XYZ file of N, CA and C in Angstrom:
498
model
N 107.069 83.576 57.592
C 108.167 84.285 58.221
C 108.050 84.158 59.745
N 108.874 84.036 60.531
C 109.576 83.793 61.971
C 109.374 85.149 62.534
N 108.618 85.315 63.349
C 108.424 86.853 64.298
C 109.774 86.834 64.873
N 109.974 87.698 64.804
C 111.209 88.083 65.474
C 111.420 89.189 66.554
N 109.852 89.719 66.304
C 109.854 90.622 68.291
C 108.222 90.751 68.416
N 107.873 90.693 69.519
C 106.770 90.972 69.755
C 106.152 92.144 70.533
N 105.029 92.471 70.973
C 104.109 93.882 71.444
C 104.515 93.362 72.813
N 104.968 94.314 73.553
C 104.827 93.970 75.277
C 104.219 95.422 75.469
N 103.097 95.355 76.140
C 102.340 96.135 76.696
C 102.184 95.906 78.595
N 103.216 97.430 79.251
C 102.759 97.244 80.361
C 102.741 98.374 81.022
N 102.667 98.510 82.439
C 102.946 99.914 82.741
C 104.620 99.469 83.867
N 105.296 100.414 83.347
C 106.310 100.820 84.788
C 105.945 101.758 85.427
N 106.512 101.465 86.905
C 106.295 102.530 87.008
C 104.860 103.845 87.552
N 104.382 102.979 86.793
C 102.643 104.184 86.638
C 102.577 104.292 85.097
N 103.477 104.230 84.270
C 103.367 104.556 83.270
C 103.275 103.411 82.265
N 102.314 103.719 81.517
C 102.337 102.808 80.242
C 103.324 102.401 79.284
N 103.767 101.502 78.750
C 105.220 101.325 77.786
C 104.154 99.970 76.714
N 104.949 100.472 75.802
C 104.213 100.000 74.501
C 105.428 99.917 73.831
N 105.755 98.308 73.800
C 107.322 98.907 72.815
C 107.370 97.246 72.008
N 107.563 97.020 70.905
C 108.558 96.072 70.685
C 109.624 95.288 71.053
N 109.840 94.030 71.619
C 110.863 93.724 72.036
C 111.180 91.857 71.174
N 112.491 91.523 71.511
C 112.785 89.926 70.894
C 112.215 89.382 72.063
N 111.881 87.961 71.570
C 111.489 87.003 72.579
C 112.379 86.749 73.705
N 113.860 86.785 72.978
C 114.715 86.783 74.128
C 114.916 87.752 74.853
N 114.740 88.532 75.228
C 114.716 90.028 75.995
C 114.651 89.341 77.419
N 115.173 89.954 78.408
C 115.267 89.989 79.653
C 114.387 91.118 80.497
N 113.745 90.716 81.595
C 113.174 91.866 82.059
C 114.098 93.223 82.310
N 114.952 92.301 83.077
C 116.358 93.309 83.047
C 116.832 94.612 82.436
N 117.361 93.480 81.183
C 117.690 93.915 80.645
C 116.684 95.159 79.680
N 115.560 95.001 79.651
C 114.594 95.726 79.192
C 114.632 97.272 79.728
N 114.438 97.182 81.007
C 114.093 97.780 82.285
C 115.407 98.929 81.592
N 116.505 97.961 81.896
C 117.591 99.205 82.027
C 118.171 99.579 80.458
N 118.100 98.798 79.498
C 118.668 99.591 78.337
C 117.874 100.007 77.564
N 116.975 99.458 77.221
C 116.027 99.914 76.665
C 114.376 101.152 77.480
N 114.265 100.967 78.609
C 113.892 102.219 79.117
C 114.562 103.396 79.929
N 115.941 102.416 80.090
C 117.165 103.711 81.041
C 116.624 103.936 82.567
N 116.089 102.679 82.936
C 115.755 102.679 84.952
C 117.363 101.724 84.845
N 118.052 102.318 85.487
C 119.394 101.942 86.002
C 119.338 101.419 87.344
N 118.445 102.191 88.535
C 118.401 101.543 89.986
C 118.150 99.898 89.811
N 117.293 99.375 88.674
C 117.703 97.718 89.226
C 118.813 97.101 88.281
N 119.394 97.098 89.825
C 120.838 96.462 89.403
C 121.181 94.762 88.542
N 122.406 94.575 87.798
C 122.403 93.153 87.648
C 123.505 92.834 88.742
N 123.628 91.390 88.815
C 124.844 90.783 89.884
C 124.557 89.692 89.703
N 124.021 88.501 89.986
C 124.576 87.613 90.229
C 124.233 86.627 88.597
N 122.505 87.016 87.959
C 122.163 87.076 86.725
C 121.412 85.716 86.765
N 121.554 85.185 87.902
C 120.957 83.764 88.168
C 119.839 84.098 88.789
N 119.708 84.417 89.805
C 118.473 85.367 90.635
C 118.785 84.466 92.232
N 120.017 84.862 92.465
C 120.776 84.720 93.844
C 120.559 85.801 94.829
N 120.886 86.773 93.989
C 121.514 87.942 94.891
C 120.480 89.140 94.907
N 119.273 89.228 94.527
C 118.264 90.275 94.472
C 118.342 91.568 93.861
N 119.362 91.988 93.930
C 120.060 93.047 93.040
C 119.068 93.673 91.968
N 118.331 92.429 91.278
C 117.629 93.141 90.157
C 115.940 92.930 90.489
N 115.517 92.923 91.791
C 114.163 93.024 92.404
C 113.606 93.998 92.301
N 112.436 93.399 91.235
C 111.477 94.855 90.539
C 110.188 93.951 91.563
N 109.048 95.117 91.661
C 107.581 94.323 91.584
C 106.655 94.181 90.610
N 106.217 93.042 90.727
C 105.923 92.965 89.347
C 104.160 92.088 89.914
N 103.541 93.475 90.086
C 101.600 93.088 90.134
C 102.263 93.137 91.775
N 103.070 93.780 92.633
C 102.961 93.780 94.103
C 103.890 92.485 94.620
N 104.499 91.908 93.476
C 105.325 90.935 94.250
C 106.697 91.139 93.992
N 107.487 90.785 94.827
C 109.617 91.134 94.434
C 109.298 90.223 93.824
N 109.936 89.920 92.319
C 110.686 89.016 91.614
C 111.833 89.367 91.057
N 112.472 88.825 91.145
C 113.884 89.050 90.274
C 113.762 89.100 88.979
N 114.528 90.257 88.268
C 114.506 90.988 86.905
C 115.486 90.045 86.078
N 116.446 89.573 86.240
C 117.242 88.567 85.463
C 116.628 87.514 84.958
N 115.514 86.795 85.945
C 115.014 85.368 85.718
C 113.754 85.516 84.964
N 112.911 86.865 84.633
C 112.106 86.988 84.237
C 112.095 87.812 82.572
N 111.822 86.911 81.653
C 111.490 87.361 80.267
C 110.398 88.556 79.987
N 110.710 89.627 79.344
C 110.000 90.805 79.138
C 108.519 89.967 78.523
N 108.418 89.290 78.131
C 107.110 88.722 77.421
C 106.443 87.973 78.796
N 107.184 87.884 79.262
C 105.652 87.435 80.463
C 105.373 88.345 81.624
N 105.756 89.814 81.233
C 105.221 90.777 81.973
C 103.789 91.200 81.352
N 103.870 91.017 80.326
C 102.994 91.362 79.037
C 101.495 91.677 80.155
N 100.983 93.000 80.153
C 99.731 93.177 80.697
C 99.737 93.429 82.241
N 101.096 93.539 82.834
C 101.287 93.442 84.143
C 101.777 94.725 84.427
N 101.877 95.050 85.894
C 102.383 96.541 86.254
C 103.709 95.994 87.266
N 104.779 97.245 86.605
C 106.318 96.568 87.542
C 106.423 98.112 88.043
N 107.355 97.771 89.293
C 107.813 99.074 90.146
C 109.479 98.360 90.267
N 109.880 99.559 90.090
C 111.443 99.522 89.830
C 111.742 100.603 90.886
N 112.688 100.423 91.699
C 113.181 101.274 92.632
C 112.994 102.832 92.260
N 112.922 103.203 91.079
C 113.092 104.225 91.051
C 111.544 104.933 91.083
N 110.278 103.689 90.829
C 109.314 104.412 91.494
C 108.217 103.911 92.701
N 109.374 103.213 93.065
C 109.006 102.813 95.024
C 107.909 103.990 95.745
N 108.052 105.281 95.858
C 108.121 106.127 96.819
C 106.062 106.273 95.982
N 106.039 105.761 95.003
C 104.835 106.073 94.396
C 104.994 107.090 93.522
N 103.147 107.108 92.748
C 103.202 108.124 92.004
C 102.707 109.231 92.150
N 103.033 110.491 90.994
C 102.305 111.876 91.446
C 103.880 112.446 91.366
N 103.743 113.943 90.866
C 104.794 114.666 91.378
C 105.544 114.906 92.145
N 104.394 115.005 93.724
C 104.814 115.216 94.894
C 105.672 114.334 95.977
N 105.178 113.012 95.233
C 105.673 111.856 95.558
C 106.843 110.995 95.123
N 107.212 111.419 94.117
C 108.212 111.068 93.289
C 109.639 111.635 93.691
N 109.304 112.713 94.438
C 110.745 113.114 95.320
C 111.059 112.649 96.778
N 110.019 112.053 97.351
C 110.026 112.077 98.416
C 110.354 110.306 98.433
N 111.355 110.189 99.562
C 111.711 109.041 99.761
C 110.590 107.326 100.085
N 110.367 106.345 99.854
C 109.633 105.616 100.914
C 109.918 105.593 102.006
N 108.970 105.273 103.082
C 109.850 105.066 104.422
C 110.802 104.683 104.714
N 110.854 102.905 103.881
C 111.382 102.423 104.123
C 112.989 102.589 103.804
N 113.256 103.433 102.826
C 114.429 104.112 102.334
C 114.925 105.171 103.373
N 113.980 105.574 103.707
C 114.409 107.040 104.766
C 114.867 106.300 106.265
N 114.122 104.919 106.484
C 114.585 104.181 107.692
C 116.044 103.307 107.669
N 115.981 102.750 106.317
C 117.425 102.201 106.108
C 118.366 103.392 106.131
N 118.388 104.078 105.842
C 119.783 105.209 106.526
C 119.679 105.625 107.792
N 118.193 106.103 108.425
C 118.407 106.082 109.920
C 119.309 105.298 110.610
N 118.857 104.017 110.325
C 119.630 102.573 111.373
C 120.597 102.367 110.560
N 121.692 102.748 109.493
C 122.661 102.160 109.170
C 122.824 101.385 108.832
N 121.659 100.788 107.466
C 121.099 99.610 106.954
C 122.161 99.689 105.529
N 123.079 100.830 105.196
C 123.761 99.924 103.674
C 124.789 100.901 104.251
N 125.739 100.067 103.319
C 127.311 100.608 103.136
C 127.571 100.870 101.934
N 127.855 99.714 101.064
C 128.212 100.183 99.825
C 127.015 100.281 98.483
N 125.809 100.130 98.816
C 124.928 100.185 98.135
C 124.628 99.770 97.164
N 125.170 98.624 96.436
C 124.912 98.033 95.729
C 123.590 97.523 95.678
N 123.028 96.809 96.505
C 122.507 96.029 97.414
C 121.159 96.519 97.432
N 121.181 97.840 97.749
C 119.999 98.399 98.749
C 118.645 98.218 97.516
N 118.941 99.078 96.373
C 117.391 99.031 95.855
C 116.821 97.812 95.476
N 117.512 96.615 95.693
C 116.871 94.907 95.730
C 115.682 95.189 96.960
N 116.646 95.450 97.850
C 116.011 95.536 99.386
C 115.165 96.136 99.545
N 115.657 97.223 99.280
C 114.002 98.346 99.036
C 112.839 97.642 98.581
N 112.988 97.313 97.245
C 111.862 96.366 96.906
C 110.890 95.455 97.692
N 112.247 95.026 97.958
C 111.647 93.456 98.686
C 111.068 93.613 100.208
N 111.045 95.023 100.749
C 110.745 95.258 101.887
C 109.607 96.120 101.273
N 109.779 96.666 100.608
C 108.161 97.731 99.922
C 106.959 96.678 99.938
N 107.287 95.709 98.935
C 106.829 94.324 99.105
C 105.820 94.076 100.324
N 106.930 93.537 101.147
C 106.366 93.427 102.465
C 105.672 94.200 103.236
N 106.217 95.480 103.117
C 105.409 96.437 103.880
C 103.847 96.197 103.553
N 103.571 96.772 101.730
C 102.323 96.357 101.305
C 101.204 95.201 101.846
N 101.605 93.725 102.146
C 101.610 92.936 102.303
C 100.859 92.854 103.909
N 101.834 93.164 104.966
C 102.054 93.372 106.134
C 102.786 94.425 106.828
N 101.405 95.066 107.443
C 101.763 96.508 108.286
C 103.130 96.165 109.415
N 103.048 95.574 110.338
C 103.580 95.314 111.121
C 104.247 93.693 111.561
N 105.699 93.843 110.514
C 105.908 92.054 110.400
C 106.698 91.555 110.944
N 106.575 90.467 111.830
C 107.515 89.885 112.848
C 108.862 89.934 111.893
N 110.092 89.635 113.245
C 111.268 89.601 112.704
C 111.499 88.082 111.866
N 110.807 87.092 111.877
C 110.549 85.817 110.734
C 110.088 86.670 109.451
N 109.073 87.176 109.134
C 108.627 87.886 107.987
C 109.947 88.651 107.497
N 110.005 89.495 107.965
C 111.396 90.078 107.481
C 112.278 89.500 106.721
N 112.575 88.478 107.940
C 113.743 87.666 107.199
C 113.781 86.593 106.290
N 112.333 86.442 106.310
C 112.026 85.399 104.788
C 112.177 86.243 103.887
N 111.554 87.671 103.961
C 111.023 88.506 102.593
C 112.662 89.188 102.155
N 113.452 89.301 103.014
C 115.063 89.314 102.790
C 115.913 88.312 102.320
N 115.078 87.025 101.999
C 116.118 85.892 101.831
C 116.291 85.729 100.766
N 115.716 86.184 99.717
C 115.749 86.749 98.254
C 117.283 87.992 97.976
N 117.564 88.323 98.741
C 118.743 89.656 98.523
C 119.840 89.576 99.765
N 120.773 89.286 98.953
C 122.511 89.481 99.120
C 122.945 90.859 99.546
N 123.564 90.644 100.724
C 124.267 92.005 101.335
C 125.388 91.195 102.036
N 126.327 91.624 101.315
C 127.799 91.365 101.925
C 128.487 92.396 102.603
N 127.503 93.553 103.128
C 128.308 94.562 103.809
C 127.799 94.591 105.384
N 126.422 94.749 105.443
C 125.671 94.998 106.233
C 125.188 94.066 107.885
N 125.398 92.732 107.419
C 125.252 92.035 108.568
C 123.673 92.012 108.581
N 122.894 93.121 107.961
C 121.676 92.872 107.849
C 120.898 93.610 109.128
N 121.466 93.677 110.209
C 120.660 94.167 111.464
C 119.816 95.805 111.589
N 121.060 96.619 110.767
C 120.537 97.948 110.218
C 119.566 97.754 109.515
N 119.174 96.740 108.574
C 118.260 96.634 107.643
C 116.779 96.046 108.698
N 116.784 95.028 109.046
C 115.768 94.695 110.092
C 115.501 95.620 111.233
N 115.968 96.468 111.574
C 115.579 97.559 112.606
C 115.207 98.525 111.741
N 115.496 98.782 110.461
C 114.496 99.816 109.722
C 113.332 99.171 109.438
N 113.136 98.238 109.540
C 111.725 97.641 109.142
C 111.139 97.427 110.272
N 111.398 97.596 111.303
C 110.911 97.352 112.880
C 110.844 98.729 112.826
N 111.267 100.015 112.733
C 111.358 101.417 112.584
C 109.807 101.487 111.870
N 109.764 101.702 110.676
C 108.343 101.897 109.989
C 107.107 100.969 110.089
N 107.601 99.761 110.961
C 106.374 99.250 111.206
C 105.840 99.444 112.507
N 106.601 99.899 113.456
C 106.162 100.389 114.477
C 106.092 102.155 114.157
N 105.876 102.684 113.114
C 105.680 103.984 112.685
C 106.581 105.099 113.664
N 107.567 104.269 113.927
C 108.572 105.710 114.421
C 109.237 106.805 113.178
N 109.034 107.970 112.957
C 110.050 108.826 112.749
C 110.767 108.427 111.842
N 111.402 107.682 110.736
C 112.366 107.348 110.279
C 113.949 108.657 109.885
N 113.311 109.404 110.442
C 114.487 110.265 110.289
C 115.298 110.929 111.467
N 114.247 110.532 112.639
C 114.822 110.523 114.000
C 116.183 109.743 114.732
């Protein structure tokens, strides 16, 4: 007989998930119907537009292009637990979220929790990252509202540790 789903064992999140899934499964699609994290978005489904940028072991990858079976054993962060874990933490914004509204980094928001990611990413990565870093670690995610400059001055904001709510 033909398996027809297999064990994916990982954590989101912080949290452990132990579930059954088909080979064909989408990270994506995993993420959002089958565990109900809605913040990563779909759009472009090719992995153009970043929209669906989870981390996955500390790196942005796009959630469309990636099959739930080769997360298998790995840890993903989905926008919705960016800010980290713990109670206390789980309400409280990342910086980098609290700096993109300072500087007027989204409009229609589609967009943003790709970005988030992909700048959490970076942050991790590099404390303090030239405006090249930035804009490589942005070249992964589509914003058709923004012009982008709000978004790079929030990341110049928390890496030079100003205030983000100032």
């Amino acid at each position: 007989m033909i398996e027809t789903s297999f064990r994916l064992s990982c954590t989101i999140n912080g949290e452990p998930i132990e579930r059954r899934v088909p080979p064909t499964r989408r990270l994506l699609d995993f993420i959002r119907e089958d565990i109900g994290l809605t913040g990563v978005k779909p759009g472009c489904e090719v992995g153009r537009c970043g929209a669906c940028m989870v981390l996955v072991d500390g790196e942005p990858m796009n959630a469309c292009l990636l099959m739930a079976y080769q997360c298998e054993g790995r840890s993903i962060v989905t926008i919705e637990g960016v800010s980290g874990s713990g109670d206390n933490e789980a309400a409280k914004p990342h910086p980098i979220q609290r700096a993109i509204v300072a500087e007027g980094g989204l409009q229609c928001g589609y967009c943003t929790p790709g970005i988030v990611i992909s700048l959490a990413g970076l942050l991790e990565q590099t404390v303090s990252p030239s405006r090249e870093q930035i804009e490589e670690a942005l070249s992964g995610n589509l914003c058709r509202c923004t012009g982008y400059e709000g978004i790079i001055r929030a990341v110049m904001r928390v890496s030079s540790h100003l205030d983000p709510t100032s």
